[in-house]
Coordinates of C-alpha atoms in Angstrom, one line a residue:
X1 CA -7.3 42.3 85.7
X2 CA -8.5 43.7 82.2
X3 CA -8.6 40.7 79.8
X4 CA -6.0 42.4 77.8
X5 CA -3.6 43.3 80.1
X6 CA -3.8 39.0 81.4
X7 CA -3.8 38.2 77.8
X8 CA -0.1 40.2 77.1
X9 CA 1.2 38.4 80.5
X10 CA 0.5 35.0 79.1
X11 CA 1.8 35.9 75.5
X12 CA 5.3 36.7 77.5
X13 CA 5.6 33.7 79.6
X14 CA 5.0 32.1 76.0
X15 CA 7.4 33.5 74.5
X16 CA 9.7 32.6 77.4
X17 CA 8.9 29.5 77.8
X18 CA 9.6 28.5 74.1
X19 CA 12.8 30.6 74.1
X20 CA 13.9 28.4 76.8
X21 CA 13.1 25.0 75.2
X22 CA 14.6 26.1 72.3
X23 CA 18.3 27.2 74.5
X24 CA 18.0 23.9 76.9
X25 CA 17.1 21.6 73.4
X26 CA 20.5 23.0 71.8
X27 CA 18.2 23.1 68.8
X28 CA 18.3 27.0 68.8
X29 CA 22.3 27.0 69.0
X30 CA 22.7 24.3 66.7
X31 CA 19.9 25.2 63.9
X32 CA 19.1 28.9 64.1
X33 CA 21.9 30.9 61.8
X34 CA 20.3 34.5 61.8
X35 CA 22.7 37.7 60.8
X36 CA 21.9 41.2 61.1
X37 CA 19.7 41.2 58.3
X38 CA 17.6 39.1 59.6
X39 CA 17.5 40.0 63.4
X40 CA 16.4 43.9 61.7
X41 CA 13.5 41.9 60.2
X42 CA 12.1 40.2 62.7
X43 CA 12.6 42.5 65.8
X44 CA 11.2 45.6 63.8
X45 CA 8.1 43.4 62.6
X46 CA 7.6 42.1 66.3
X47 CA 7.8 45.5 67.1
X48 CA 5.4 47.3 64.3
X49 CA 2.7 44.8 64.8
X50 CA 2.3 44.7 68.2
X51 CA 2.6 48.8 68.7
X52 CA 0.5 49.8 65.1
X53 CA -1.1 47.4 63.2
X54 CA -2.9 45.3 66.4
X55 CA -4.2 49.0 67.7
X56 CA -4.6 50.8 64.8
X57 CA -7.0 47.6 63.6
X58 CA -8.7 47.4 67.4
X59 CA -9.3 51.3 67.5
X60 CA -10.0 51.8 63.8
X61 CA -12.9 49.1 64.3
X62 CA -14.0 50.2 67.3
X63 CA -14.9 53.6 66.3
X64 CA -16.1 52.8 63.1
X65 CA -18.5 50.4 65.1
X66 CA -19.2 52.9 67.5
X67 CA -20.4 55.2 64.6
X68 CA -22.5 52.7 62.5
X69 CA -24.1 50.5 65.4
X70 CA -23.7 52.6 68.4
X71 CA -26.3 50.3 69.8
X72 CA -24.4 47.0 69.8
X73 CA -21.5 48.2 72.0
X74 CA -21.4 44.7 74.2
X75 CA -23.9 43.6 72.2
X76 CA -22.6 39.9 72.7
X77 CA -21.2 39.5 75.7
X78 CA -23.6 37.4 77.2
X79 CA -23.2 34.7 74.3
X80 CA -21.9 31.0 75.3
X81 CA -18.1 30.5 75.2
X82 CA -18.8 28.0 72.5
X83 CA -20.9 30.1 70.1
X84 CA -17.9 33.1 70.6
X85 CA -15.1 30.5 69.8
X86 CA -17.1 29.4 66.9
X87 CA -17.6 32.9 65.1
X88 CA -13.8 33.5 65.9
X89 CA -12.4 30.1 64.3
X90 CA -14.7 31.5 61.3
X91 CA -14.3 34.9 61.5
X92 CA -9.9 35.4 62.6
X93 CA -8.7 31.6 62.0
X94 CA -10.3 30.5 58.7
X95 CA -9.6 34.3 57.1
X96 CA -6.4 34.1 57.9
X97 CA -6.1 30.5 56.1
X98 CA -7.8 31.5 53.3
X99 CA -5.1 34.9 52.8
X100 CA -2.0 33.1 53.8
X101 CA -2.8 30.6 50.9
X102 CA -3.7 33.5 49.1
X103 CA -0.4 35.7 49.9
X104 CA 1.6 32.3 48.0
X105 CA -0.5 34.0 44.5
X106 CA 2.2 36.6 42.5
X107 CA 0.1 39.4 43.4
X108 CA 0.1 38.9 47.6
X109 CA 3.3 36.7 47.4
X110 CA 5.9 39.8 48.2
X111 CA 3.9 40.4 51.3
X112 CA 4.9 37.2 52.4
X113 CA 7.7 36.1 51.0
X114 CA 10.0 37.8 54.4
X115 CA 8.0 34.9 56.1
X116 CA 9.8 32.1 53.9
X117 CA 13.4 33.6 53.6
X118 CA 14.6 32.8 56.6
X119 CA 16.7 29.9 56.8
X120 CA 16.3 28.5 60.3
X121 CA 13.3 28.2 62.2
X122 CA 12.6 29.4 65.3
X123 CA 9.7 31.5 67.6
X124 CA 11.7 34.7 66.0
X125 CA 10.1 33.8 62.6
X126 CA 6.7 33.2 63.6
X127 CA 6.1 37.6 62.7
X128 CA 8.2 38.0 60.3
X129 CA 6.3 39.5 57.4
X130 CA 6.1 42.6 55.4
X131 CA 4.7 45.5 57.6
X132 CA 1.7 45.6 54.9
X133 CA 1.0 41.6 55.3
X134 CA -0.6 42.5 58.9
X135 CA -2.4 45.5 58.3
X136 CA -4.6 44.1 55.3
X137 CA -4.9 41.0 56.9
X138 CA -8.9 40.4 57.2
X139 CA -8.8 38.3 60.6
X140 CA -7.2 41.4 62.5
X141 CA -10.1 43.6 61.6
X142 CA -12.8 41.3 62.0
X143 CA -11.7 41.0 65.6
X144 CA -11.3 44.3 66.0
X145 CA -15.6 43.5 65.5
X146 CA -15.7 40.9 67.7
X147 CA -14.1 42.7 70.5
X148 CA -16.6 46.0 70.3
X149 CA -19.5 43.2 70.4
X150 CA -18.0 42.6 73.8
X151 CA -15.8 39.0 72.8
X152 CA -13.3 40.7 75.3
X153 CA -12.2 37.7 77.6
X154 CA -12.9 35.1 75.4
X155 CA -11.4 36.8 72.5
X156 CA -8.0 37.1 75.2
X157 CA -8.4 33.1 76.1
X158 CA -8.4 32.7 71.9
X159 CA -5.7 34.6 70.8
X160 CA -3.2 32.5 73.8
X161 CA -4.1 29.3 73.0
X162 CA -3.6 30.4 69.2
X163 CA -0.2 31.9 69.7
X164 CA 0.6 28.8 71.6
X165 CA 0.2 26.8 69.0
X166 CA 1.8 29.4 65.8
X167 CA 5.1 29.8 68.5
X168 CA 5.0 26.3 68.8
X169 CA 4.6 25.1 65.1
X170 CA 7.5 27.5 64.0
X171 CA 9.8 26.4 67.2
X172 CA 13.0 25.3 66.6
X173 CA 12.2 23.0 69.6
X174 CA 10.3 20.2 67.4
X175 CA 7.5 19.3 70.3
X176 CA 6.1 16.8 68.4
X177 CA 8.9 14.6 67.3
X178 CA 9.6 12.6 70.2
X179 CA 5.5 12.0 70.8
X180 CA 5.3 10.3 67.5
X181 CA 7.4 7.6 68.4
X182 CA 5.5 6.5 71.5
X183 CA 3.0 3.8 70.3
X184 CA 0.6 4.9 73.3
X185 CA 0.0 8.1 71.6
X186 CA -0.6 7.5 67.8
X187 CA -4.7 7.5 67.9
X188 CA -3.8 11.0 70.1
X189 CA -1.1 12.6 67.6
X190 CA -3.4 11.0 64.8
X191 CA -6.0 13.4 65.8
X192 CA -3.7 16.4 66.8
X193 CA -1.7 16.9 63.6
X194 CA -5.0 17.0 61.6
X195 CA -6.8 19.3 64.3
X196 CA -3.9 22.2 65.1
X197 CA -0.3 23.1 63.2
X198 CA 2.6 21.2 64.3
X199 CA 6.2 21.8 64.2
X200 CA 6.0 18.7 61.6
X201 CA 3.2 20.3 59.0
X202 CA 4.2 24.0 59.6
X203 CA 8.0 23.2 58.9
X204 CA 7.4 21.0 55.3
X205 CA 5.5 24.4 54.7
X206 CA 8.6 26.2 55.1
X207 CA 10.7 23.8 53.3
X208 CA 13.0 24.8 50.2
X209 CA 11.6 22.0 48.1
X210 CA 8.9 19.9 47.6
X211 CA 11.4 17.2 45.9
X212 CA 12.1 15.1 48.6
X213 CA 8.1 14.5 49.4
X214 CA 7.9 16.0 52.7
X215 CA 8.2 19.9 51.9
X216 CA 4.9 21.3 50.7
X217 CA 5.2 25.0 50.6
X218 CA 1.9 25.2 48.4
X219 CA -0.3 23.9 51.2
X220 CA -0.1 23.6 55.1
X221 CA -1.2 26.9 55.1
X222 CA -3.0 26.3 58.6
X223 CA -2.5 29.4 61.9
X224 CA -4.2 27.5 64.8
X225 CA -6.6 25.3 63.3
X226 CA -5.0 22.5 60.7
X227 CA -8.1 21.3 60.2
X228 CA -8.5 24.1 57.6
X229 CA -6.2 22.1 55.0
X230 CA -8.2 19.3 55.5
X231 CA -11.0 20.2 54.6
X232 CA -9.6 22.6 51.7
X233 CA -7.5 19.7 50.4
X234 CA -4.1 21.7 50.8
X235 CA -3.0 19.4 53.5
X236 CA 0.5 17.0 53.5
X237 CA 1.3 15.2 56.9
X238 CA 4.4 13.0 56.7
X239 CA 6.2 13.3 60.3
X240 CA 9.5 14.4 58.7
X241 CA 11.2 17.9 58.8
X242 CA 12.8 18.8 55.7
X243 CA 16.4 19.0 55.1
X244 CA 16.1 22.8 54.8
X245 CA 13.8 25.4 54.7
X246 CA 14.3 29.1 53.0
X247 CA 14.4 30.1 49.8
X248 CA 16.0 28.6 46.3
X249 CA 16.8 31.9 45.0
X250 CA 17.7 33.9 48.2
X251 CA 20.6 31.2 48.5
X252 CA 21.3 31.9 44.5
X253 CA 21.4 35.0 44.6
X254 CA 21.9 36.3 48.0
X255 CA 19.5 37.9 50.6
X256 CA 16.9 40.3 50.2
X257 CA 17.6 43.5 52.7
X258 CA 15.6 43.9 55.2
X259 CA 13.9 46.9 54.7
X260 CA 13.1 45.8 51.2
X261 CA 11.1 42.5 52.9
X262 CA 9.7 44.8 55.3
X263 CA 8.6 47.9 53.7
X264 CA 7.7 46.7 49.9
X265 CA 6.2 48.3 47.9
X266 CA 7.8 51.4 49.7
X267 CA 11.4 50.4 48.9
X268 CA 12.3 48.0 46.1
X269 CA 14.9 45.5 45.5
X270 CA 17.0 45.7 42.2
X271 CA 18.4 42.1 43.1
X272 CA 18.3 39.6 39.9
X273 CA 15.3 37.3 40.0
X274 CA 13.5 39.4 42.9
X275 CA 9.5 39.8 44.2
X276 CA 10.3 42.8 45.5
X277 CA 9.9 45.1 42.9
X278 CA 7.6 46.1 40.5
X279 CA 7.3 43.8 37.2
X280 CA 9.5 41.6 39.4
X281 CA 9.1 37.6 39.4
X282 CA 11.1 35.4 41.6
X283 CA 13.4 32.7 40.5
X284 CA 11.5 29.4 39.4
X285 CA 12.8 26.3 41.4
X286 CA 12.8 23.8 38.4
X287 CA 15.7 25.6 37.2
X288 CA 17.8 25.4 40.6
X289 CA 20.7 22.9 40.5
X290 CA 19.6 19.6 42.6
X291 CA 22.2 20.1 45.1
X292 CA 21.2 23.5 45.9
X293 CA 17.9 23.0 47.0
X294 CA 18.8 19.0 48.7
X295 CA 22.2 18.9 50.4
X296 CA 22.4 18.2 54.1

């Protein structure tokens, strides 16, 4: 079977298997309050990357590779597993770090901002971004590389074991929670939560405040690897899930339409206190009423 084609299976049992733990956990019923609005977003997104960004990157590179090193079609295939892993952790996980902590700057921050406005989480967030968010992204091309040097199977092994771990750090099953509390596994979780995301890191990311000293939507900026804020200092582990997660000024001042999140700078918003338009700025969270941003 063409890595691939093996690669998409396991990416759908994935996605099943999540779905389900979220459904038999209650926690999807209970937690996940998507409209419309929001279901537009995050199908359409699903949708765009997986049927034109993801190929338009992979066959953009690939001919452009084919053009300017002809010779090195394959090139690498016969490198160890190790050495292929290591050049992608560099090459897809830390670049995508480095412009998700970039994409919270004013300049990239309406690219991303679709990722932060919902107010549940759930594996239907984990694409939700603007359709330009994906296409600039630097670890999507760079694979695109990787793959013509002939990474093919091990680049398929990578990117399951890394959507593993995104579906699982944005579930609204929290995987993690219950392993904390059994004393046999602290030196293991110790080591986890500082090596991959986990439902606890990613979701203080998300959170609508850093007030209550678990949410830390200016760090945790971590795909696979966590280790990344470690290193970079940008890291906040407390084991708690914040009270909520969204954003202040979307519950202010109501939600952004969906095509506005998605297609920015295409169509603009002409909401008060918005990104999503030109000479826009959002609304600044000191000024938000404390029960806004801390009620249960």
């Amino acid at each position: 079977m063409e890595p691939q084609k093996l690669q998409n299976i396991l990416i759908v049992c994935l996605i099943f298997g999540y779905a389900l733990m979220e459904w038999v956990s209650r926690r999807y019923k209970d937690t996940v309050t998507a409209n419309g609005n929001d279901t537009k977003l995050e199908l359409l997104m699903f949708l765009s990357l997986l049927a034109i960004a993801q190929p338009i990157a992979l066959l953009v590179t690939g001919k452009l590779c084919a053009w300017l090193i002809p010779d090195m079609r394959g090139a690498w295939a016969n490198w160890p597993v190790w050495a292929m892993l290591g050049l992608l952790l560099v090459g897809d996980d830390l670049t995508q770090y480095l412009w998700h902590r970039a994409s919270h700057t004013p300049l990239l921050w309406p690219l991303h901002r679709a990722h932060h406005s919902a107010e549940y989480m759930s594996i239907r967030v984990t694409y939700r971004n603007n359709f330009l968010y994906y296409m600039l992204m630097p670890g999507l091309w760079i694979a695109g590389v990787f793959v013509y040097l002939g990474f093919g199977m091990t680049y398929a092994a990578y990117i399951v074991v890394k959507i593993a771990v995104i579906l699982g750090a944005h579930c609204a099953w929290r995987w993690d929670e219950p392993l904390y509390k059994i004393r046999a596994l602290r030196p293991l979780m110790w080591v986890l939560e500082r090596t991959i995301s986990t439902p606890a890191t990613h979701w203080a990311h998300h959170a609508i405040t850093n007030d209550d000293g678990i949410g830390h939507y200016k760090g945790n900026f971590g795909n696979l690897m966590f280790i990344w804020d470690i290193l970079l200092g940008t890291a906040h582990i407390t084991r708690k899930f914040p009270a909520k997660v969204g954003l202040i000024d979307d519950r202010l001042f109501g939600q952004e339409r969906w095509y506005h999140q998605m297609f920015y700078p295409f169509f603009q918003s002409r909401r008060e206190h918005t990104a999503l338009k030109f000479g826009g700025r959002p609304y600044d969270d000191s000024q938000a009423p404390t029960s806004t941003v801390t009620s249960t």
